[in-house]
Coordinates of N, CA and C in Angstrom, one line a residue:
Chain B
A716 N -0.5 -5.1 19.3 CA 0.2 -4.8 18.1 C -0.2 -5.7 17.0
Q717 N -0.1 -5.3 15.8 CA -0.4 -6.1 14.6 C 0.8 -6.3 13.8
S718 N 0.8 -7.5 13.1 CA 1.9 -7.7 12.2 C 1.4 -8.7 11.1
V719 N 2.1 -8.8 10.0 CA 1.7 -9.7 9.0 C 3.0 -10.3 8.4
T720 N 3.0 -11.6 8.1 CA 4.1 -12.3 7.5 C 3.7 -13.0 6.3
Q721 N 4.4 -12.7 5.2 CA 4.2 -13.4 3.9 C 5.3 -14.5 3.9
L722 N 4.9 -15.7 3.8 CA 5.8 -16.9 4.0 C 6.7 -17.1 2.9
D723 N 6.4 -16.6 1.7 CA 7.3 -16.9 0.5 C 7.6 -15.6 -0.1
S724 N 8.9 -15.3 -0.4 CA 9.2 -14.1 -1.1 C 9.1 -14.3 -2.6
H725 N 9.2 -15.5 -3.1 CA 9.0 -15.8 -4.5 C 8.2 -17.1 -4.7
V726 N 7.3 -17.0 -5.6 CA 6.5 -18.2 -6.0 C 6.5 -18.3 -7.5
S727 N 6.8 -19.5 -8.0 CA 6.8 -19.7 -9.5 C 5.8 -20.8 -9.8
V728 N 4.9 -20.6 -10.8 CA 3.9 -21.5 -11.2 C 3.9 -21.6 -12.8
S729 N 3.4 -22.6 -13.3 CA 3.1 -22.7 -14.7 C 1.8 -22.1 -15.0
E730 N 1.6 -21.6 -16.2 CA 0.3 -21.1 -16.6 C -0.7 -22.2 -16.6
G731 N -1.9 -21.9 -16.0 CA -2.9 -22.9 -16.0 C -3.0 -23.7 -14.7
T732 N -1.9 -23.6 -13.9 CA -1.9 -24.3 -12.6 C -2.3 -23.4 -11.4
P733 N -2.7 -24.0 -10.3 CA -3.2 -23.2 -9.2 C -2.1 -22.3 -8.6
V734 N -2.6 -21.2 -8.0 CA -1.7 -20.3 -7.3 C -2.1 -20.3 -5.8
L735 N -1.0 -20.3 -4.9 CA -1.2 -20.2 -3.5 C -0.2 -19.2 -3.0
L736 N -0.6 -18.1 -2.4 CA 0.3 -17.2 -1.8 C -0.1 -17.1 -0.3
R737 N 0.9 -17.4 0.6 CA 0.6 -17.6 2.0 C 0.8 -16.3 2.8
C738 N -0.1 -16.1 3.7 CA 0.0 -14.9 4.6 C -0.5 -15.3 6.0
N739 N 0.3 -15.0 7.0 CA -0.2 -15.2 8.4 C -0.2 -13.8 9.1
Y740 N -1.1 -13.6 10.0 CA -1.2 -12.3 10.6 C -1.2 -12.5 12.1
S741 N -0.9 -11.4 12.8 CA -1.0 -11.3 14.2 C -1.8 -10.1 14.6
S742 N -2.8 -10.2 15.4 CA -3.6 -9.1 15.8 C -4.3 -9.3 17.1
S743 N -4.4 -8.3 18.0 CA -5.0 -8.5 19.3 C -6.5 -8.4 19.2
Y744 N -7.0 -8.0 18.1 CA -8.5 -8.0 17.9 C -8.8 -8.3 16.5
S745 N -10.1 -8.4 16.1 CA -10.5 -8.8 14.8 C -9.9 -7.8 13.8
P746 N -9.1 -8.2 12.9 CA -8.5 -7.3 12.0 C -9.3 -7.1 10.7
S747 N -9.0 -6.1 9.9 CA -9.3 -6.0 8.5 C -8.1 -6.6 7.8
L748 N -8.3 -7.3 6.7 CA -7.2 -7.9 5.9 C -7.4 -7.6 4.5
F749 N -6.3 -7.4 3.8 CA -6.3 -7.0 2.4 C -5.2 -7.8 1.6
W750 N -5.5 -8.0 0.3 CA -4.4 -8.3 -0.6 C -4.4 -7.2 -1.7
Y751 N -3.2 -6.7 -1.9 CA -2.9 -5.8 -3.0 C -2.0 -6.4 -4.0
V752 N -2.1 -6.0 -5.2 CA -1.2 -6.4 -6.3 C -0.5 -5.2 -6.9
Q753 N 0.8 -5.4 -7.2 CA 1.5 -4.4 -7.9 C 2.2 -4.9 -9.1
H754 N 1.8 -4.5 -10.3 CA 2.4 -4.9 -11.5 C 3.7 -4.0 -11.7
P755 N 4.6 -4.4 -12.5 CA 5.9 -3.6 -12.7 C 5.6 -2.2 -13.0
N756 N 6.3 -1.3 -12.2 CA 6.3 0.1 -12.5 C 4.9 0.7 -12.3
K757 N 4.0 0.1 -11.5 CA 2.7 0.6 -11.3 C 2.5 0.7 -9.8
G758 N 1.4 1.4 -9.4 CA 1.0 1.5 -8.0 C 0.3 0.3 -7.6
L759 N -0.1 0.3 -6.3 CA -0.8 -0.9 -5.8 C -2.3 -0.9 -6.1
Q760 N -2.8 -2.0 -6.4 CA -4.3 -2.1 -6.7 C -4.9 -3.1 -5.7
L761 N -6.0 -2.8 -5.2 CA -6.7 -3.7 -4.2 C -7.2 -4.9 -5.0
L762 N -6.9 -6.1 -4.5 CA -7.4 -7.4 -5.1 C -8.7 -7.8 -4.3
L763 N -8.6 -7.7 -3.0 CA -9.8 -8.1 -2.2 C -9.5 -7.7 -0.8
K764 N -10.6 -7.7 0.0 CA -10.5 -7.3 1.4 C -11.5 -8.1 2.3
Y765 N -11.1 -8.4 3.5 CA -11.9 -9.1 4.5 C -12.2 -8.1 5.6
T766 N -13.4 -7.9 6.0 CA -13.8 -7.0 7.0 C -14.9 -7.6 7.9
S767 N -14.7 -8.8 8.3 CA -15.5 -9.6 9.3 C -16.9 -10.0 8.7
A768 N -17.1 -10.0 7.5 CA -18.3 -10.5 6.9 C -18.0 -12.0 6.6
A769 N -18.2 -12.4 5.3 CA -17.9 -13.8 5.0 C -16.4 -14.1 5.1
T770 N -16.1 -15.3 5.5 CA -14.7 -15.7 5.7 C -14.0 -16.0 4.4
L771 N -14.8 -16.4 3.4 CA -14.2 -16.6 2.0 C -14.5 -15.3 1.2
V772 N -13.5 -14.7 0.8 CA -13.6 -13.4 0.1 C -13.2 -13.5 -1.4
K773 N -14.1 -13.1 -2.2 CA -13.7 -13.1 -3.7 C -13.3 -11.8 -4.1
G774 N -12.2 -11.8 -5.0 CA -11.7 -10.5 -5.5 C -11.7 -10.4 -7.0
I775 N -10.9 -9.5 -7.5 CA -10.9 -9.4 -8.9 C -10.0 -10.4 -9.6
N776 N -10.2 -10.6 -10.9 CA -9.3 -11.4 -11.7 C -9.3 -12.9 -11.2
G777 N -10.4 -13.4 -10.6 CA -10.5 -14.8 -10.2 C -9.8 -15.1 -8.9
F778 N -9.2 -14.2 -8.2 CA -8.5 -14.5 -6.9 C -9.5 -14.5 -5.8
E779 N -9.2 -15.3 -4.8 CA -10.0 -15.4 -3.6 C -9.1 -15.7 -2.4
A780 N -9.6 -15.4 -1.2 CA -8.8 -15.6 0.0 C -9.7 -16.0 1.1
E781 N -9.2 -16.9 2.0 CA -10.1 -17.4 3.1 C -9.5 -17.0 4.4
F782 N -10.3 -16.3 5.2 CA -9.9 -15.9 6.6 C -10.1 -17.1 7.5
K783 N -9.0 -17.5 8.1 CA -9.0 -18.6 9.1 C -8.5 -18.1 10.4
K784 N -9.4 -17.8 11.3 CA -9.0 -17.3 12.6 C -8.2 -18.2 13.4
S785 N -8.6 -19.5 13.4 CA -7.8 -20.5 14.2 C -6.4 -20.6 13.8
E786 N -6.1 -20.4 12.5 CA -4.8 -20.5 12.0 C -4.1 -19.1 11.8
T787 N -4.8 -18.1 12.1 CA -4.4 -16.7 11.8 C -3.8 -16.6 10.4
S788 N -4.5 -17.1 9.5 CA -4.0 -17.1 8.1 C -5.0 -16.4 7.2
F789 N -4.5 -15.9 6.1 CA -5.4 -15.2 5.0 C -4.7 -15.5 3.7
H790 N -4.6 -16.8 3.3 CA -3.9 -17.1 2.1 C -4.7 -16.7 0.8
L791 N -4.0 -16.4 -0.2 CA -4.6 -15.9 -1.5 C -4.4 -17.1 -2.5
T792 N -5.5 -17.4 -3.2 CA -5.5 -18.5 -4.1 C -6.2 -18.1 -5.4
K793 N -5.8 -18.9 -6.5 CA -6.5 -18.7 -7.8 C -6.4 -20.1 -8.4
P794 N -7.5 -20.6 -9.0 CA -7.5 -22.0 -9.5 C -6.5 -22.2 -10.7
S795 N -6.4 -21.1 -11.5 CA -5.6 -21.3 -12.8 C -4.9 -20.0 -13.1
A796 N -3.5 -20.1 -13.0 CA -2.7 -18.9 -13.2 C -2.7 -18.5 -14.7
H797 N -2.6 -17.1 -14.9 CA -2.5 -16.6 -16.2 C -1.2 -15.8 -16.2
M798 N -0.7 -15.6 -17.4 CA 0.6 -14.9 -17.6 C 0.5 -13.5 -17.0
S799 N -0.7 -12.9 -17.1 CA -0.9 -11.5 -16.6 C -0.9 -11.4 -15.1
D800 N -0.9 -12.6 -14.4 CA -0.9 -12.6 -12.9 C 0.5 -12.3 -12.4
A801 N 1.5 -12.4 -13.2 CA 2.9 -12.1 -12.8 C 3.0 -10.7 -12.2
A802 N 3.3 -10.6 -10.9 CA 3.3 -9.3 -10.3 C 3.8 -9.6 -8.8
E803 N 3.8 -8.5 -8.1 CA 4.1 -8.6 -6.6 C 2.8 -8.5 -5.8
Y804 N 2.7 -9.3 -4.8 CA 1.5 -9.3 -4.0 C 1.8 -9.0 -2.6
F805 N 1.0 -8.1 -2.0 CA 1.2 -7.7 -0.6 C -0.1 -8.1 0.2
C806 N 0.2 -8.7 1.3 CA -0.8 -9.0 2.3 C -0.8 -7.9 3.3
V807 N -1.9 -7.4 3.7 CA -1.9 -6.2 4.6 C -3.0 -6.4 5.7
V808 N -2.6 -6.0 6.9 CA -3.5 -6.0 8.0 C -3.8 -4.7 8.6
S809 N -5.0 -4.5 9.1 CA -5.3 -3.2 9.7 C -6.3 -3.5 10.8
G810 N -6.5 -2.4 11.6 CA -7.5 -2.5 12.7 C -8.9 -2.1 12.1
V811 N -9.9 -2.0 12.9 CA -11.2 -1.7 12.5 C -11.6 -0.2 12.6
H812 N -10.6 0.6 13.0 CA -10.9 2.0 13.2 C -10.2 2.8 12.1
N813 N -10.8 3.9 11.7 CA -10.3 4.7 10.6 C -8.9 5.2 10.9
T814 N -8.6 5.3 12.1 CA -7.2 5.8 12.4 C -6.2 4.7 12.5
D815 N -6.6 3.5 12.3 CA -5.6 2.4 12.3 C -4.8 2.4 11.0
K816 N -3.5 2.2 11.1 CA -2.6 2.2 10.0 C -2.7 0.8 9.3
L817 N -2.3 0.8 8.0 CA -2.1 -0.4 7.3 C -0.7 -0.9 7.6
I818 N -0.6 -2.2 7.9 CA 0.7 -2.9 8.1 C 0.9 -3.8 6.9
F819 N 1.9 -3.6 6.1 CA 2.2 -4.3 4.9 C 3.2 -5.5 5.2
G820 N 2.9 -6.6 4.5 CA 3.9 -7.6 4.4 C 5.0 -7.2 3.5
T821 N 6.0 -8.0 3.4 CA 7.2 -7.7 2.6 C 7.0 -8.1 1.1
G822 N 5.9 -8.7 0.8 CA 5.6 -9.0 -0.6 C 6.0 -10.4 -1.0
T823 N 5.2 -10.9 -2.0 CA 5.6 -12.2 -2.7 C 5.6 -11.9 -4.2
R824 N 6.7 -12.2 -4.8 CA 6.8 -12.0 -6.2 C 6.3 -13.3 -6.9
L825 N 5.3 -13.2 -7.7 CA 4.7 -14.3 -8.4 C 5.2 -14.3 -9.9
Q826 N 5.9 -15.5 -10.3 CA 6.3 -15.6 -11.6 C 5.4 -16.7 -12.3
V827 N 5.0 -16.5 -13.5 CA 4.2 -17.4 -14.2 C 4.9 -17.8 -15.5
F828 N 5.2 -19.1 -15.6 CA 5.9 -19.6 -16.8 C 4.9 -20.2 -17.8
P829 N 5.2 -20.0 -19.1 CA 4.3 -20.6 -20.1 C 4.3 -22.1 -20.2
Chain V
D1374 N -14.2 6.2 -10.7 CA -13.0 5.6 -10.2 C -12.2 6.6 -9.4
V1375 N -11.6 6.1 -8.3 CA -10.7 7.0 -7.6 C -9.5 7.2 -8.4
K1376 N -9.0 8.4 -8.4 CA -7.7 8.6 -9.1 C -6.8 9.3 -8.2
V1377 N -5.6 8.7 -8.0 CA -4.5 9.4 -7.3 C -3.4 9.6 -8.2
T1378 N -3.0 10.8 -8.4 CA -1.9 11.1 -9.3 C -0.7 11.7 -8.6
Q1379 N 0.5 11.3 -9.1 CA 1.7 11.8 -8.5 C 2.4 12.6 -9.6
S1380 N 3.1 13.7 -9.2 CA 3.6 14.7 -10.1 C 4.7 14.1 -11.1
S1381 N 5.5 13.2 -10.6 CA 6.5 12.6 -11.5 C 6.6 11.1 -11.4
R1382 N 6.9 10.4 -12.5 CA 7.1 9.0 -12.4 C 8.6 8.7 -12.0
Y1383 N 9.5 9.5 -12.6 CA 10.9 9.3 -12.3 C 11.5 10.7 -12.0
L1384 N 12.4 10.7 -11.0 CA 13.0 11.9 -10.6 C 14.5 11.6 -10.3
V1385 N 15.4 12.4 -10.7 CA 16.8 12.3 -10.4 C 17.3 13.6 -9.7
K1386 N 17.8 13.5 -8.5 CA 18.2 14.7 -7.8 C 19.6 14.5 -7.2
R1387 N 20.3 15.6 -6.9 CA 21.6 15.5 -6.3 C 21.5 15.6 -4.8
T1388 N 22.5 15.0 -4.1 CA 22.6 15.1 -2.7 C 22.6 16.6 -2.2
G1389 N 21.7 16.8 -1.2 CA 21.6 18.2 -0.6 C 20.5 19.0 -1.2
E1390 N 19.9 18.6 -2.4 CA 18.8 19.3 -3.0 C 17.6 19.2 -2.2
K1391 N 16.7 20.2 -2.2 CA 15.4 20.1 -1.7 C 14.4 19.5 -2.7
V1392 N 13.7 18.5 -2.3 CA 12.9 17.8 -3.3 C 11.4 17.8 -2.8
F1393 N 10.5 18.1 -3.8 CA 9.1 18.1 -3.5 C 8.4 17.0 -4.4
L1394 N 7.7 16.2 -3.7 CA 6.9 15.2 -4.4 C 5.4 15.5 -4.1
E1395 N 4.7 15.6 -5.2 CA 3.3 16.1 -5.1 C 2.3 14.9 -5.4
C1396 N 1.2 14.9 -4.6 CA 0.2 13.9 -4.8 C -1.2 14.6 -4.8
V1397 N -2.0 14.2 -5.7 CA -3.4 14.8 -5.8 C -4.4 13.7 -6.0
Q1398 N -5.5 13.8 -5.2 CA -6.6 12.8 -5.4 C -7.9 13.5 -5.7
D1399 N -8.7 12.9 -6.5 CA -9.9 13.6 -7.0 C -11.2 13.1 -6.4
M1400 N -11.2 12.3 -5.3 CA -12.4 11.7 -4.8 C -12.8 12.3 -3.4
D1401 N -12.3 13.5 -3.1 CA -12.7 14.1 -1.8 C -12.4 13.3 -0.6
H1402 N -11.3 12.5 -0.6 CA -10.9 11.7 0.5 C -10.3 12.5 1.6
E1403 N -10.6 12.2 2.8 CA -10.1 12.9 4.0 C -8.6 12.5 4.3
N1404 N -8.4 11.2 4.1 CA -7.1 10.7 4.6 C -6.1 10.6 3.4
M1405 N -4.8 11.0 3.7 CA -3.8 10.8 2.7 C -2.5 10.3 3.3
F1406 N -1.7 9.6 2.6 CA -0.6 8.9 3.1 C 0.6 9.0 2.2
W1407 N 1.8 9.0 2.7 CA 3.0 8.8 1.9 C 3.8 7.6 2.5
Y1408 N 4.2 6.7 1.5 CA 5.0 5.5 1.9 C 6.3 5.6 1.0
R1409 N 7.3 4.8 1.5 CA 8.4 4.5 0.6 C 8.4 3.0 0.5
Q1410 N 8.8 2.5 -0.6 CA 8.9 1.1 -0.9 C 10.3 0.7 -1.3
D1411 N 10.9 -0.2 -0.6 CA 12.2 -0.7 -0.9 C 12.2 -2.2 -0.9
P1412 N 13.0 -2.8 -1.8 CA 13.0 -4.3 -2.0 C 13.2 -5.0 -0.7
G1413 N 12.4 -6.0 -0.4 CA 12.5 -6.8 0.8 C 12.0 -6.2 2.1
L1414 N 11.6 -4.9 2.0 CA 11.1 -4.2 3.2 C 9.6 -3.9 3.1
G1415 N 9.0 -4.1 1.9 CA 7.6 -3.8 1.8 C 7.4 -2.3 1.8
L1416 N 6.2 -1.8 2.2 CA 5.9 -0.4 2.2 C 6.0 0.1 3.7
R1417 N 6.7 1.2 3.8 CA 6.8 1.8 5.1 C 6.2 3.2 5.1
L1418 N 5.4 3.5 6.2 CA 4.7 4.7 6.2 C 5.6 5.9 6.7
I1419 N 5.6 7.0 5.9 CA 6.4 8.1 6.3 C 5.6 9.1 7.1
Y1420 N 4.5 9.6 6.5 CA 3.6 10.6 7.1 C 2.2 10.3 6.6
F1421 N 1.3 10.8 7.4 CA -0.1 10.7 7.0 C -0.9 11.9 7.5
S1422 N -2.0 12.1 6.9 CA -2.8 13.3 7.2 C -4.3 12.9 7.2
Y1423 N -5.0 13.3 8.3 CA -6.5 13.0 8.3 C -7.3 14.3 8.0
D1424 N -6.7 15.4 7.7 CA -7.4 16.6 7.4 C -6.5 17.6 6.9
V1425 N -7.1 18.7 6.4 CA -6.2 19.8 5.9 C -5.4 20.4 7.0
K1426 N -4.2 20.7 6.8 CA -3.3 21.3 7.7 C -2.9 20.3 8.9
M1427 N -3.3 19.1 8.8 CA -3.0 18.2 9.9 C -2.1 17.1 9.4
K1428 N -1.1 16.7 10.2 CA -0.2 15.7 9.8 C 0.2 14.9 11.0
E1429 N 0.6 13.6 10.7 CA 1.1 12.8 11.8 C 2.3 12.0 11.3
K1430 N 3.2 11.7 12.1 CA 4.4 11.0 11.7 C 4.0 9.5 11.6
G1431 N 4.6 8.9 10.6 CA 4.5 7.4 10.5 C 5.6 6.7 11.1
D1432 N 6.1 5.7 10.5 CA 7.1 4.8 11.1 C 8.5 5.3 10.8
I1433 N 8.7 6.1 9.7 CA 10.1 6.5 9.3 C 10.0 8.0 8.8
P1434 N 9.7 8.9 9.7 CA 9.6 10.3 9.3 C 10.9 11.1 9.2
E1435 N 12.0 10.5 9.7 CA 13.2 11.3 9.7 C 13.7 11.6 8.3
G1436 N 14.0 12.9 8.1 CA 14.5 13.4 6.9 C 13.4 13.9 5.9
Y1437 N 12.2 13.8 6.4 CA 11.0 14.1 5.5 C 10.1 15.1 6.3
S1438 N 9.4 15.9 5.5 CA 8.3 16.7 6.1 C 7.2 16.7 5.0
V1439 N 6.0 17.1 5.5 CA 4.8 17.1 4.6 C 4.1 18.4 4.7
S1440 N 3.2 18.6 3.7 CA 2.3 19.8 3.7 C 1.0 19.4 3.1
R1441 N -0.1 19.8 3.8 CA -1.4 19.6 3.3 C -2.2 20.9 3.5
E1442 N -2.2 21.7 2.4 CA -2.9 23.0 2.5 C -4.3 22.9 1.9
K1443 N -4.5 21.9 1.0 CA -5.8 21.7 0.4 C -6.1 20.2 0.6
K1444 N -7.4 19.9 0.6 CA -7.9 18.6 0.9 C -7.4 17.6 -0.1
E1445 N -7.3 18.0 -1.4 CA -6.9 17.0 -2.4 C -5.4 16.9 -2.6
R1446 N -4.6 17.7 -2.0 CA -3.2 17.7 -2.3 C -2.4 17.4 -1.0
F1447 N -1.4 16.5 -1.2 CA -0.5 16.2 0.0 C 0.9 16.1 -0.6
S1448 N 1.8 16.9 -0.1 CA 3.1 17.0 -0.6 C 4.1 16.4 0.4
L1449 N 5.1 15.7 -0.2 CA 6.2 15.2 0.6 C 7.5 16.0 0.3
I1450 N 8.2 16.4 1.3 CA 9.3 17.3 1.1 C 10.6 16.6 1.7
L1451 N 11.6 16.5 0.9 CA 12.9 16.1 1.4 C 13.7 17.3 1.5
E1452 N 14.0 17.8 2.7 CA 14.6 19.1 3.0 C 16.0 19.1 2.4
S1453 N 16.8 18.0 2.5 CA 18.1 17.9 2.0 C 18.4 16.5 1.6
A1454 N 18.1 16.2 0.3 CA 18.1 14.8 -0.1 C 19.5 14.1 0.1
S1455 N 19.4 12.8 0.5 CA 20.6 12.0 0.7 C 20.4 10.7 -0.1
T1456 N 21.5 10.1 -0.4 CA 21.5 8.9 -1.2 C 20.6 7.8 -0.6
N1457 N 20.5 7.7 0.7 CA 19.7 6.7 1.3 C 18.2 6.9 1.2
Q1458 N 17.9 8.0 0.6 CA 16.5 8.3 0.3 C 16.1 7.9 -1.2
T1459 N 17.0 7.3 -1.9 CA 16.7 6.7 -3.2 C 15.7 5.6 -2.9
S1460 N 14.6 5.7 -3.6 CA 13.5 4.7 -3.3 C 12.3 5.0 -4.2
M1461 N 11.3 4.1 -4.1 CA 10.0 4.3 -4.8 C 9.1 5.0 -3.7
Y1462 N 8.5 6.1 -4.1 CA 7.6 6.8 -3.1 C 6.1 6.6 -3.6
L1463 N 5.3 6.2 -2.8 CA 3.9 5.9 -3.1 C 3.0 6.8 -2.2
C1464 N 2.0 7.4 -2.9 CA 1.0 8.2 -2.2 C -0.3 7.4 -2.2
A1465 N -1.1 7.6 -1.2 CA -2.4 6.9 -1.1 C -3.4 7.8 -0.4
S1466 N -4.7 7.5 -0.7 CA -5.8 8.2 0.0 C -6.8 7.2 0.4
S1467 N -7.6 7.6 1.4 CA -8.8 6.8 1.8 C -9.9 7.7 2.3
L1468 N -11.1 7.1 2.3 CA -12.3 7.8 2.7 C -12.5 7.6 4.2
Y1469 N -13.1 8.6 4.8 CA -13.5 8.5 6.2 C -15.0 8.9 6.3
R1470 N -15.7 8.1 7.1 CA -17.1 8.5 7.4 C -17.3 8.2 8.9
D1471 N -17.9 9.0 9.7 CA -18.2 8.8 11.1 C -18.9 7.5 11.3
G1472 N -18.3 6.7 12.2 CA -19.0 5.5 12.7 C -18.8 4.3 11.7
L1473 N -18.1 4.6 10.6 CA -17.9 3.5 9.7 C -16.4 3.4 9.4
V1474 N -16.1 2.2 8.9 CA -14.7 2.0 8.6 C -14.5 1.9 7.1
Y1475 N -13.6 2.8 6.6 CA -13.3 2.8 5.2 C -11.8 2.8 5.1
N1476 N -11.1 1.8 5.6 CA -9.6 2.0 5.6 C -8.9 1.4 4.4
E1477 N -9.7 1.0 3.4 CA -9.1 0.7 2.1 C -8.4 1.9 1.5
Q1478 N -7.2 1.7 1.1 CA -6.4 2.8 0.5 C -6.3 2.7 -1.0
F1479 N -6.3 3.8 -1.7 CA -6.1 3.8 -3.1 C -4.8 4.5 -3.4
F1480 N -4.0 3.8 -4.2 CA -2.6 4.3 -4.4 C -2.4 5.0 -5.8
G1481 N -1.4 5.9 -5.8 CA -1.0 6.5 -7.0 C 0.1 5.5 -7.7
P1482 N 0.6 5.9 -8.8 CA 1.5 5.1 -9.6 C 2.9 5.0 -9.1
G1483 N 3.2 6.0 -8.2 CA 4.6 6.0 -7.6 C 5.5 6.9 -8.3
T1484 N 6.5 7.4 -7.5 CA 7.6 8.2 -8.1 C 8.9 7.5 -7.7
R1485 N 9.6 7.1 -8.7 CA 11.0 6.5 -8.4 C 12.0 7.6 -8.4
L1486 N 12.5 7.8 -7.1 CA 13.5 8.9 -6.9 C 14.9 8.3 -6.8
T1487 N 15.8 8.9 -7.5 CA 17.2 8.6 -7.4 C 17.9 9.8 -6.9
V1488 N 18.7 9.6 -5.9 CA 19.5 10.7 -5.4 C 21.0 10.4 -5.6
L1489 N 21.7 11.2 -6.4 CA 23.1 10.9 -6.7 C 24.0 11.6 -5.8

């Protein structure tokens, strides 16, 4: 069985400071991992995905995430927060088969203060 | 760009009404999904479909049904709406190719349904 845990329901940062959103996963085999972002009243947009190639994955808008198998983690980072980064972020785990469902974390709401 | 559209952004219905939520994707994706999103619970899968006229139950199918008569369209039906079905409903689609994995899903903007 697969599961994903987002360790913080809310994160607040100042504009220009680093962002860290934490995610731990559980999977009986090598998973696919994703981060999605949802801005207010919008659908989910894919930020980045890990599918067993490079362990450091770069996404859109300056975000990146590192797959650490030993720690079963896939934390999302950004060196410098921007006001437009304020949104809800979802860590998602899936298997490697087309028929595998996506398992969503409960989300982390990122606030960015000026 | 993949585009997934949903028929309504906001919908208000009364208890007991039959409700149809429509989703259309324009990229010839085989797979389509319906989720509901509630605060603190993340996204939960209601139903999904891997092909026309094919459907499978997700994690919370009770009180819902679906229809997929055409590849690009996937409808979610609330046979008799109840207040506990007040939620944000998100549709998604993904591509399938034999032997390859394309499980990245593309989402529509969502329909916020209120049942009074």
